[in-house]
């Protein structure tokens, strides 16, 4: 019993001793004062309770870099996130492309979301009414692409756009009507490299404007001129720039004839690599031979639905195209297609797809031709 009482007394004294014990770190008084005086820094988290994300945490340079990779709709949506992103979405460095229409349905364009007119400018879509209410001069030099859709405009208005947007590279006109005006002022030179004209109704008195436009396009590389509703339009605007590499003149049917081929060949066509003259129903052997002789560096040729270019004419003139790699001849007559197949079959191995519609030839000659397609 005595031993039990001594053990109990020892345990009580040990508990009292541990309760009074203090742990002192081995830190000098000077260092301790520095630690106490140093202010406590609390970093702002990316996530907080008031806002799902703290967008102001990212530097502005990073946000602008991210915005530069967004399309028009995503950029407009991002601009509604917070006030900072809204202001950054209007930065002039992001303004590269603009699409102009007469009427804009915001619900259809942006899936039910409504935005302010200014927000539609940044790589987006604007209506023609916005053109008169906003000043385009501050960001006009940054625009490189202008798409004009579904509206009517005169040549003076179009010339103003080309003059103000001095760094424009791509100009696209689709489903519009071009009206004449008494005067217009085009610049002496332009950086335009690509011109799209598709389903454009041009007044006869406005044709000279496009002739003047092609003359000042000293750096023009690609021209897509399709379905123009204007009499003898192509004969007037050619010859075009000698720097052109890709020329698409599809859909003119009766307007593309030997006279037009002669007008085109007045230009130096040594840089031309791709030529599309499909549906040239009035182009004869003489005009086609002239084109082949003047386009010796041609790599892609499309003669689909050219009724007067027979197999004999084609094979006789392909020797003038030593660099030809692709030849397209869709919707030709069965007899012509079979004769052409026999012509190539006699010289190289071909791959024949017997579906009755499409014949595709790979690695065929005349010379180094990689692909020939025909439909019957």
mmCIF file of C-alpha atoms in Angstrom:
data_model
loop_
_atom_site.group_PDB
_atom_site.id
_atom_site.type_symbol
_atom_site.label_atom_id
_atom_site.label_comp_id
_atom_site.label_asym_id
_atom_site.label_seq_id
_atom_site.Cartn_x
_atom_site.Cartn_y
_atom_site.Cartn_z
ATOM 1 C CA UNK A 1 0.000 0.000 0.000
ATOM 2 C CA UNK A 2 2.847 2.325 0.817
ATOM 3 C CA UNK A 3 4.370 1.772 -2.604
ATOM 4 C CA UNK A 4 1.045 2.494 -4.299
ATOM 5 C CA UNK A 5 0.703 5.799 -2.436
ATOM 6 C CA UNK A 6 4.234 6.818 -3.478
ATOM 7 C CA UNK A 7 3.471 6.006 -7.132
ATOM 8 C CA UNK A 8 0.279 8.071 -7.023
ATOM 9 C CA UNK A 9 2.118 11.026 -5.435
ATOM 10 C CA UNK A 10 4.824 10.815 -8.147
ATOM 11 C CA UNK A 11 2.261 10.876 -10.975
ATOM 12 C CA UNK A 12 0.552 13.967 -9.516
ATOM 13 C CA UNK A 13 3.860 15.821 -9.177
ATOM 14 C CA UNK A 14 4.802 14.860 -12.771
ATOM 15 C CA UNK A 15 1.531 16.256 -14.152
ATOM 16 C CA UNK A 16 2.059 19.550 -12.281
ATOM 17 C CA UNK A 17 5.614 19.757 -13.630
ATOM 18 C CA UNK A 18 4.523 19.196 -17.243
ATOM 19 C CA UNK A 19 1.835 21.864 -16.909
ATOM 20 C CA UNK A 20 4.391 24.501 -15.881
ATOM 21 C CA UNK A 21 6.919 23.487 -18.590
ATOM 22 C CA UNK A 22 7.583 26.128 -21.362
ATOM 23 C CA UNK A 23 9.340 25.474 -24.689
ATOM 24 C CA UNK A 24 11.611 28.404 -25.693
ATOM 25 C CA UNK A 25 13.053 28.437 -29.285
ATOM 26 C CA UNK A 26 16.773 28.978 -29.744
ATOM 27 C CA UNK A 27 16.422 32.419 -31.444
ATOM 28 C CA UNK A 28 18.374 35.539 -30.532
ATOM 29 C CA UNK A 29 16.556 38.641 -29.300
ATOM 30 C CA UNK A 30 17.573 40.695 -32.391
ATOM 31 C CA UNK A 31 16.261 38.084 -34.798
ATOM 32 C CA UNK A 32 13.126 37.740 -32.712
ATOM 33 C CA UNK A 33 12.444 41.489 -33.033
ATOM 34 C CA UNK A 34 12.871 41.294 -36.834
ATOM 35 C CA UNK A 35 10.347 38.493 -37.046
ATOM 36 C CA UNK A 36 7.848 40.438 -34.944
ATOM 37 C CA UNK A 37 8.302 43.658 -36.963
ATOM 38 C CA UNK A 38 7.959 42.006 -40.428
ATOM 39 C CA UNK A 39 4.450 42.696 -41.867
ATOM 40 C CA UNK A 40 2.311 39.722 -42.695
ATOM 41 C CA UNK A 41 1.634 39.412 -46.461
ATOM 42 C CA UNK A 42 -1.602 37.765 -47.488
ATOM 43 C CA UNK A 43 -1.704 36.898 -51.203
ATOM 44 C CA UNK A 44 -4.992 37.454 -52.961
ATOM 45 C CA UNK A 45 -6.314 34.034 -53.981
ATOM 46 C CA UNK A 46 -7.558 33.176 -57.455
ATOM 47 C CA UNK A 47 -10.789 32.005 -55.914
ATOM 48 C CA UNK A 48 -12.903 33.901 -53.392
ATOM 49 C CA UNK A 49 -16.448 33.783 -52.113
ATOM 50 C CA UNK A 50 -17.730 37.008 -53.683
ATOM 51 C CA UNK A 51 -16.550 36.198 -57.192
ATOM 52 C CA UNK A 52 -16.088 32.784 -58.709
ATOM 53 C CA UNK A 53 -12.661 33.795 -60.017
ATOM 54 C CA UNK A 54 -10.505 36.784 -59.217
ATOM 55 C CA UNK A 55 -9.738 37.919 -62.762
ATOM 56 C CA UNK A 56 -7.700 40.940 -61.667
ATOM 57 C CA UNK A 57 -4.999 38.567 -60.442
ATOM 58 C CA UNK A 58 -3.719 37.977 -64.001
ATOM 59 C CA UNK A 59 -1.439 40.654 -65.513
ATOM 60 C CA UNK A 60 -2.960 42.708 -68.308
ATOM 61 C CA UNK A 61 -0.279 41.609 -70.776
ATOM 62 C CA UNK A 62 -1.202 37.946 -70.291
ATOM 63 C CA UNK A 63 -4.924 38.663 -70.653
ATOM 64 C CA UNK A 64 -4.322 40.570 -73.910
ATOM 65 C CA UNK A 65 -2.190 37.714 -75.213
ATOM 66 C CA UNK A 66 -5.009 35.262 -74.467
ATOM 67 C CA UNK A 67 -7.577 37.585 -76.048
ATOM 68 C CA UNK A 68 -5.546 37.779 -79.258
ATOM 69 C CA UNK A 69 -6.289 34.066 -79.885
ATOM 70 C CA UNK A 70 -10.084 34.347 -79.385
ATOM 71 C CA UNK A 71 -12.635 34.679 -82.139
ATOM 72 C CA UNK A 72 -15.257 37.409 -82.222
ATOM 73 C CA UNK A 73 -17.938 35.598 -80.223
ATOM 74 C CA UNK A 74 -15.604 34.321 -77.505
ATOM 75 C CA UNK A 75 -14.022 37.746 -77.128
ATOM 76 C CA UNK A 76 -17.418 39.381 -76.756
ATOM 77 C CA UNK A 77 -18.421 36.821 -74.118
ATOM 78 C CA UNK A 78 -15.140 37.286 -72.237
ATOM 79 C CA UNK A 79 -15.733 41.040 -72.186
ATOM 80 C CA UNK A 80 -18.844 40.500 -70.054
ATOM 81 C CA UNK A 81 -16.966 38.696 -67.287
ATOM 82 C CA UNK A 82 -15.705 41.681 -65.312
ATOM 83 C CA UNK A 83 -14.998 45.383 -65.758
ATOM 84 C CA UNK A 84 -11.264 44.815 -66.280
ATOM 85 C CA UNK A 85 -11.758 42.239 -69.018
ATOM 86 C CA UNK A 86 -14.397 44.450 -70.604
ATOM 87 C CA UNK A 87 -11.932 47.323 -70.905
ATOM 88 C CA UNK A 88 -9.178 45.008 -72.165
ATOM 89 C CA UNK A 89 -11.475 43.532 -74.818
ATOM 90 C CA UNK A 90 -11.636 47.020 -76.369
ATOM 91 C CA UNK A 91 -7.872 47.314 -76.708
ATOM 92 C CA UNK A 92 -6.803 48.558 -80.137
ATOM 93 C CA UNK A 93 -4.266 45.748 -80.527
ATOM 94 C CA UNK A 94 -7.147 43.242 -80.785
ATOM 95 C CA UNK A 95 -8.905 44.943 -83.693
ATOM 96 C CA UNK A 96 -7.969 43.014 -86.810
ATOM 97 C CA UNK A 97 -11.140 42.054 -88.637
ATOM 98 C CA UNK A 98 -14.555 43.584 -89.154
ATOM 99 C CA UNK A 99 -17.674 42.291 -90.920
ATOM 100 C CA UNK A 100 -20.138 44.902 -92.166
ATOM 101 C CA UNK A 101 -23.800 44.185 -92.841
ATOM 102 C CA UNK A 102 -26.918 46.263 -93.230
ATOM 103 C CA UNK A 103 -28.810 44.513 -90.448
ATOM 104 C CA UNK A 104 -27.535 42.594 -87.453
ATOM 105 C CA UNK A 105 -29.635 40.182 -85.426
ATOM 106 C CA UNK A 106 -27.726 39.940 -82.144
ATOM 107 C CA UNK A 107 -29.752 36.978 -80.931
ATOM 108 C CA UNK A 108 -28.839 34.925 -83.986
ATOM 109 C CA UNK A 109 -25.250 36.100 -84.151
ATOM 110 C CA UNK A 110 -24.485 35.555 -80.481
ATOM 111 C CA UNK A 111 -27.007 32.907 -79.422
ATOM 112 C CA UNK A 112 -29.363 35.035 -77.389
ATOM 113 C CA UNK A 113 -26.839 37.365 -75.732
ATOM 114 C CA UNK A 114 -27.118 41.110 -76.360
ATOM 115 C CA UNK A 115 -24.017 43.290 -76.458
ATOM 116 C CA UNK A 116 -23.292 46.942 -76.819
ATOM 117 C CA UNK A 117 -22.502 48.228 -80.296
ATOM 118 C CA UNK A 118 -18.888 48.953 -79.417
ATOM 119 C CA UNK A 119 -18.329 45.337 -78.405
ATOM 120 C CA UNK A 120 -19.379 44.083 -81.828
ATOM 121 C CA UNK A 121 -16.408 45.836 -83.388
ATOM 122 C CA UNK A 122 -13.614 43.794 -81.894
ATOM 123 C CA UNK A 123 -13.038 41.092 -84.504
ATOM 124 C CA UNK A 124 -16.807 41.000 -84.812
ATOM 125 C CA UNK A 125 -19.827 42.046 -86.823
ATOM 126 C CA UNK A 126 -21.237 45.546 -87.153
ATOM 127 C CA UNK A 127 -24.186 47.023 -88.956
ATOM 128 C CA UNK A 128 -23.931 49.851 -91.443
ATOM 129 C CA UNK A 129 -25.681 52.177 -88.968
ATOM 130 C CA UNK A 130 -22.736 51.779 -86.590
ATOM 131 C CA UNK A 131 -20.402 53.159 -89.252
ATOM 132 C CA UNK A 132 -21.948 56.603 -88.929
ATOM 133 C CA UNK A 133 -22.100 56.609 -85.119
ATOM 134 C CA UNK A 134 -18.559 55.471 -84.302
ATOM 135 C CA UNK A 135 -15.171 56.879 -85.207
ATOM 136 C CA UNK A 136 -13.092 54.238 -86.993
ATOM 137 C CA UNK A 137 -9.986 56.346 -87.388
ATOM 138 C CA UNK A 138 -8.260 55.279 -84.084
ATOM 139 C CA UNK A 139 -8.164 51.584 -84.987
ATOM 140 C CA UNK A 140 -8.377 51.668 -88.785
ATOM 141 C CA UNK A 141 -4.633 51.157 -89.175
ATOM 142 C CA UNK A 142 -4.832 47.891 -87.203
ATOM 143 C CA UNK A 143 -7.483 46.319 -89.439
ATOM 144 C CA UNK A 144 -6.121 43.660 -91.786
ATOM 145 C CA UNK A 145 -9.392 42.021 -92.913
ATOM 146 C CA UNK A 146 -12.632 43.669 -94.017
ATOM 147 C CA UNK A 147 -15.663 41.574 -94.979
ATOM 148 C CA UNK A 148 -18.676 43.382 -96.438
ATOM 149 C CA UNK A 149 -21.860 41.320 -96.690
ATOM 150 C CA UNK A 150 -25.445 41.740 -97.838
ATOM 151 C CA UNK A 151 -25.685 45.463 -98.363
ATOM 152 C CA UNK A 152 -25.611 48.205 -100.990
ATOM 153 C CA UNK A 153 -22.823 50.756 -101.217
ATOM 154 C CA UNK A 154 -21.371 53.182 -103.726
ATOM 155 C CA UNK A 155 -17.805 53.211 -104.967
ATOM 156 C CA UNK A 156 -17.014 56.366 -102.997
ATOM 157 C CA UNK A 157 -17.833 54.621 -99.713
ATOM 158 C CA UNK A 158 -15.778 51.573 -100.673
ATOM 159 C CA UNK A 159 -12.831 53.762 -101.693
ATOM 160 C CA UNK A 160 -13.002 55.528 -98.326
ATOM 161 C CA UNK A 161 -12.727 52.204 -96.535
ATOM 162 C CA UNK A 162 -9.686 51.185 -98.574
ATOM 163 C CA UNK A 163 -8.026 54.556 -98.007
ATOM 164 C CA UNK A 164 -8.625 54.673 -94.226
ATOM 165 C CA UNK A 165 -7.670 51.025 -93.604
ATOM 166 C CA UNK A 166 -4.161 51.465 -94.943
ATOM 167 C CA UNK A 167 -2.892 48.057 -93.713
ATOM 168 C CA UNK A 168 -5.753 45.969 -95.055
ATOM 169 C CA UNK A 169 -4.651 42.608 -96.476
ATOM 170 C CA UNK A 170 -7.950 40.853 -97.281
ATOM 171 C CA UNK A 171 -11.017 42.514 -98.805
ATOM 172 C CA UNK A 172 -14.119 40.387 -99.322
ATOM 173 C CA UNK A 173 -17.324 41.557 -101.005
ATOM 174 C CA UNK A 174 -20.194 39.072 -101.060
ATOM 175 C CA UNK A 175 -23.878 39.476 -101.868
ATOM 176 C CA UNK A 176 -23.649 43.241 -102.266
ATOM 177 C CA UNK A 177 -24.606 45.863 -104.843
ATOM 178 C CA UNK A 178 -22.046 48.407 -106.038
ATOM 179 C CA UNK A 179 -23.542 51.716 -107.151
ATOM 180 C CA UNK A 180 -21.725 54.470 -109.060
ATOM 181 C CA UNK A 181 -20.782 57.856 -107.664
ATOM 182 C CA UNK A 182 -19.541 61.077 -109.203
ATOM 183 C CA UNK A 183 -16.053 60.861 -107.690
ATOM 184 C CA UNK A 184 -13.949 58.638 -105.462
ATOM 185 C CA UNK A 185 -10.476 58.887 -103.983
ATOM 186 C CA UNK A 186 -8.300 55.757 -103.956
ATOM 187 C CA UNK A 187 -4.773 55.729 -102.491
ATOM 188 C CA UNK A 188 -1.748 55.507 -104.753
ATOM 189 C CA UNK A 189 -0.771 52.147 -103.303
ATOM 190 C CA UNK A 190 -2.308 49.477 -101.071
ATOM 191 C CA UNK A 191 -1.116 46.413 -99.146
ATOM 192 C CA UNK A 192 -4.037 44.302 -100.385
ATOM 193 C CA UNK A 193 -2.966 40.690 -101.035
ATOM 194 C CA UNK A 194 -6.319 38.864 -101.367
ATOM 195 C CA UNK A 195 -9.485 40.024 -103.117
ATOM 196 C CA UNK A 196 -12.820 38.149 -102.960
ATOM 197 C CA UNK A 197 -15.718 39.137 -105.230
ATOM 198 C CA UNK A 198 -18.651 36.733 -105.006
ATOM 199 C CA UNK A 199 -22.246 37.314 -106.103
ATOM 200 C CA UNK A 200 -21.680 41.036 -106.583
ATOM 201 C CA UNK A 201 -24.057 43.202 -108.622
ATOM 202 C CA UNK A 202 -22.036 46.002 -110.226
ATOM 203 C CA UNK A 203 -23.532 48.938 -112.057
ATOM 204 C CA UNK A 204 -22.100 49.445 -115.545
ATOM 205 C CA UNK A 205 -20.900 52.914 -114.543
ATOM 206 C CA UNK A 206 -18.961 51.499 -111.566
ATOM 207 C CA UNK A 207 -16.759 49.047 -113.490
ATOM 208 C CA UNK A 208 -13.854 51.474 -113.865
ATOM 209 C CA UNK A 209 -13.449 51.556 -110.088
ATOM 210 C CA UNK A 210 -12.337 47.908 -109.972
ATOM 211 C CA UNK A 211 -9.974 48.441 -112.890
ATOM 212 C CA UNK A 212 -8.349 51.271 -110.929
ATOM 213 C CA UNK A 213 -8.316 49.140 -107.763
ATOM 214 C CA UNK A 214 -6.433 46.256 -109.401
ATOM 215 C CA UNK A 215 -3.853 48.666 -110.797
ATOM 216 C CA UNK A 216 -2.879 49.945 -107.341
ATOM 217 C CA UNK A 217 -2.727 46.426 -105.832
ATOM 218 C CA UNK A 218 0.997 45.975 -106.372
ATOM 219 C CA UNK A 219 1.177 43.081 -103.857
ATOM 220 C CA UNK A 220 -1.934 41.155 -104.903
ATOM 221 C CA UNK A 221 -1.388 37.386 -104.575
ATOM 222 C CA UNK A 222 -4.889 35.881 -104.801
ATOM 223 C CA UNK A 223 -7.996 36.966 -106.694
ATOM 224 C CA UNK A 224 -11.340 35.130 -106.456
ATOM 225 C CA UNK A 225 -13.833 36.671 -108.901
ATOM 226 C CA UNK A 226 -16.991 34.578 -109.142
ATOM 227 C CA UNK A 227 -20.585 35.163 -110.231
ATOM 228 C CA UNK A 228 -20.296 38.865 -111.041
ATOM 229 C CA UNK A 229 -23.471 40.375 -112.474
ATOM 230 C CA UNK A 230 -22.022 42.921 -114.859
ATOM 231 C CA UNK A 231 -21.623 42.784 -118.642
ATOM 232 C CA UNK A 232 -18.063 42.284 -119.882
ATOM 233 C CA UNK A 233 -16.709 42.914 -116.408
ATOM 234 C CA UNK A 234 -13.699 40.599 -116.753
ATOM 235 C CA UNK A 235 -12.610 42.102 -120.070
ATOM 236 C CA UNK A 236 -12.482 45.519 -118.445
ATOM 237 C CA UNK A 237 -10.543 44.750 -115.271
ATOM 238 C CA UNK A 238 -7.820 42.642 -116.943
ATOM 239 C CA UNK A 239 -4.875 42.677 -117.221
ATOM 240 C CA UNK A 240 -4.460 42.431 -113.457
ATOM 241 C CA UNK A 241 -1.405 42.583 -111.223
ATOM 242 C CA UNK A 242 1.656 40.663 -112.422
ATOM 243 C CA UNK A 243 2.321 39.408 -108.866
ATOM 244 C CA UNK A 244 -0.812 37.263 -108.721
ATOM 245 C CA UNK A 245 -0.274 33.584 -107.843
ATOM 246 C CA UNK A 246 -3.837 32.277 -107.466
ATOM 247 C CA UNK A 247 -6.598 33.251 -109.907
ATOM 248 C CA UNK A 248 -10.134 31.894 -109.637
ATOM 249 C CA UNK A 249 -12.550 32.848 -112.431
ATOM 250 C CA UNK A 250 -15.218 30.178 -111.956
ATOM 251 C CA UNK A 251 -18.860 30.603 -112.846
ATOM 252 C CA UNK A 252 -18.679 33.101 -115.737
ATOM 253 C CA UNK A 253 -19.890 30.644 -118.381
ATOM 254 C CA UNK A 254 -20.393 32.578 -121.656
ATOM 255 C CA UNK A 255 -18.307 35.579 -120.569
ATOM 256 C CA UNK A 256 -15.044 33.629 -120.473
ATOM 257 C CA UNK A 257 -14.032 33.368 -124.128
ATOM 258 C CA UNK A 258 -10.950 33.732 -126.286
ATOM 259 C CA UNK A 259 -11.045 37.542 -126.038
ATOM 260 C CA UNK A 260 -10.829 37.353 -122.255
ATOM 261 C CA UNK A 261 -7.991 34.840 -122.470
ATOM 262 C CA UNK A 262 -6.138 37.311 -124.670
ATOM 263 C CA UNK A 263 -6.725 40.124 -122.151
ATOM 264 C CA UNK A 264 -5.433 37.950 -119.297
ATOM 265 C CA UNK A 265 -2.333 36.996 -121.246
ATOM 266 C CA UNK A 266 -1.381 40.652 -121.682
ATOM 267 C CA UNK A 267 -0.185 40.492 -118.080
ATOM 268 C CA UNK A 268 3.035 38.806 -117.043
ATOM 269 C CA UNK A 269 1.740 35.480 -115.663
ATOM 270 C CA UNK A 270 5.054 33.894 -114.705
ATOM 271 C CA UNK A 271 4.137 34.013 -111.006
ATOM 272 C CA UNK A 272 0.737 32.327 -111.531
ATOM 273 C CA UNK A 273 0.554 28.939 -109.758
ATOM 274 C CA UNK A 274 -3.199 28.134 -109.599
ATOM 275 C CA UNK A 275 -5.813 28.829 -112.270
ATOM 276 C CA UNK A 276 -9.522 27.983 -112.106
ATOM 277 C CA UNK A 277 -11.492 28.576 -115.320
ATOM 278 C CA UNK A 278 -14.294 26.087 -114.691
ATOM 279 C CA UNK A 279 -17.572 26.593 -116.585
ATOM 280 C CA UNK A 280 -15.817 28.524 -119.369
ATOM 281 C CA UNK A 281 -18.183 27.135 -121.984
ATOM 282 C CA UNK A 282 -17.046 29.514 -124.769
ATOM 283 C CA UNK A 283 -13.292 29.003 -124.357
ATOM 284 C CA UNK A 284 -11.959 27.348 -127.521
ATOM 285 C CA UNK A 285 -8.734 25.601 -128.457
ATOM 286 C CA UNK A 286 -7.069 28.871 -129.462
ATOM 287 C CA UNK A 287 -7.749 30.610 -126.138
ATOM 288 C CA UNK A 288 -6.788 27.568 -124.066
ATOM 289 C CA UNK A 289 -3.521 27.134 -125.973
ATOM 290 C CA UNK A 290 -2.678 30.781 -125.384
ATOM 291 C CA UNK A 291 -3.272 30.398 -121.635
ATOM 292 C CA UNK A 292 -1.085 27.292 -121.433
ATOM 293 C CA UNK A 293 1.781 28.980 -123.270
ATOM 294 C CA UNK A 294 1.666 32.046 -120.996
ATOM 295 C CA UNK A 295 1.371 30.131 -117.692
ATOM 296 C CA UNK A 296 4.426 27.888 -117.802
ATOM 297 C CA UNK A 297 4.788 27.747 -114.002
ATOM 298 C CA UNK A 298 1.213 26.593 -113.429
ATOM 299 C CA UNK A 299 0.825 23.856 -110.790
ATOM 300 C CA UNK A 300 -2.986 23.558 -110.436
ATOM 301 C CA UNK A 301 -5.456 23.778 -113.342
ATOM 302 C CA UNK A 302 -9.241 23.425 -113.163
ATOM 303 C CA UNK A 303 -11.055 23.054 -116.509
ATOM 304 C CA UNK A 304 -14.257 21.468 -115.201
ATOM 305 C CA UNK A 305 -17.324 21.872 -117.412
ATOM 306 C CA UNK A 306 -15.278 23.459 -120.218
ATOM 307 C CA UNK A 307 -17.172 21.878 -123.099
ATOM 308 C CA UNK A 308 -14.923 22.969 -125.970
ATOM 309 C CA UNK A 309 -11.669 21.701 -124.461
ATOM 310 C CA UNK A 310 -11.459 18.209 -125.904
ATOM 311 C CA UNK A 311 -9.032 15.449 -125.027
ATOM 312 C CA UNK A 312 -6.984 16.207 -128.148
ATOM 313 C CA UNK A 313 -6.702 19.888 -127.230
ATOM 314 C CA UNK A 314 -5.783 19.100 -123.641
ATOM 315 C CA UNK A 315 -3.080 16.564 -124.421
ATOM 316 C CA UNK A 316 -1.589 18.807 -127.092
ATOM 317 C CA UNK A 317 -1.173 21.755 -124.722
ATOM 318 C CA UNK A 318 -0.202 20.080 -121.450
ATOM 319 C CA UNK A 319 3.366 19.870 -122.717
ATOM 320 C CA UNK A 320 3.555 23.636 -122.143
ATOM 321 C CA UNK A 321 2.942 23.050 -118.397
ATOM 322 C CA UNK A 322 6.013 21.179 -117.101
ATOM 323 C CA UNK A 323 5.245 21.941 -113.432
ATOM 324 C CA UNK A 324 1.598 20.845 -113.476
ATOM 325 C CA UNK A 325 0.749 18.773 -110.379
ATOM 326 C CA UNK A 326 -3.057 18.813 -110.245
ATOM 327 C CA UNK A 327 -5.596 18.730 -113.042
ATOM 328 C CA UNK A 328 -9.361 18.880 -112.415
ATOM 329 C CA UNK A 329 -11.850 17.996 -115.157
ATOM 330 C CA UNK A 330 -15.222 17.379 -113.493
ATOM 331 C CA UNK A 331 -18.472 16.610 -115.321
ATOM 332 C CA UNK A 332 -16.973 15.751 -118.672
ATOM 333 C CA UNK A 333 -18.598 13.436 -121.173
ATOM 334 C CA UNK A 334 -18.069 9.697 -120.674
ATOM 335 C CA UNK A 335 -16.314 9.289 -124.008
ATOM 336 C CA UNK A 336 -13.879 12.105 -123.278
ATOM 337 C CA UNK A 337 -13.182 10.834 -119.777
ATOM 338 C CA UNK A 338 -12.474 7.304 -121.002
ATOM 339 C CA UNK A 339 -10.190 8.577 -123.761
ATOM 340 C CA UNK A 340 -8.270 10.593 -121.215
ATOM 341 C CA UNK A 341 -8.003 7.569 -118.927
ATOM 342 C CA UNK A 342 -6.595 5.506 -121.798
ATOM 343 C CA UNK A 343 -4.137 8.275 -122.608
ATOM 344 C CA UNK A 344 -2.714 8.247 -119.078
ATOM 345 C CA UNK A 345 -2.978 4.462 -118.759
ATOM 346 C CA UNK A 346 -0.577 3.969 -121.645
ATOM 347 C CA UNK A 347 2.165 5.829 -119.787
ATOM 348 C CA UNK A 348 1.863 5.203 -116.044
ATOM 349 C CA UNK A 349 0.144 3.009 -113.482
ATOM 350 C CA UNK A 350 -3.154 4.439 -112.324
ATOM 351 C CA UNK A 351 -5.559 3.779 -109.490
ATOM 352 C CA UNK A 352 -9.069 3.254 -110.814
ATOM 353 C CA UNK A 353 -12.099 3.540 -108.526
ATOM 354 C CA UNK A 354 -14.930 1.701 -110.318
ATOM 355 C CA UNK A 355 -17.934 3.485 -108.818
ATOM 356 C CA UNK A 356 -19.157 4.864 -112.133
ATOM 357 C CA UNK A 357 -18.843 8.476 -110.958
ATOM 358 C CA UNK A 358 -15.314 9.459 -109.957
ATOM 359 C CA UNK A 359 -12.057 8.423 -111.597
ATOM 360 C CA UNK A 360 -8.904 9.405 -109.743
ATOM 361 C CA UNK A 361 -5.417 9.016 -111.143
ATOM 362 C CA UNK A 362 -2.329 9.202 -108.955
ATOM 363 C CA UNK A 363 1.279 9.741 -110.033
ATOM 364 C CA UNK A 364 0.527 10.395 -113.663
ATOM 365 C CA UNK A 365 2.836 12.022 -116.203
ATOM 366 C CA UNK A 366 2.895 15.231 -118.249
ATOM 367 C CA UNK A 367 5.186 15.598 -116.297
ATOM 368 C CA UNK A 368 5.251 14.972 -112.509
ATOM 369 C CA UNK A 369 1.477 15.252 -112.260
ATOM 370 C CA UNK A 370 0.331 14.048 -108.836
ATOM 371 C CA UNK A 371 -3.435 14.005 -109.206
ATOM 372 C CA UNK A 372 -6.085 14.069 -111.903
ATOM 373 C CA UNK A 373 -9.824 13.976 -111.119
ATOM 374 C CA UNK A 374 -12.707 13.522 -113.525
ATOM 375 C CA UNK A 375 -16.427 12.924 -113.143
ATOM 376 C CA UNK A 376 -18.687 11.433 -115.752
#
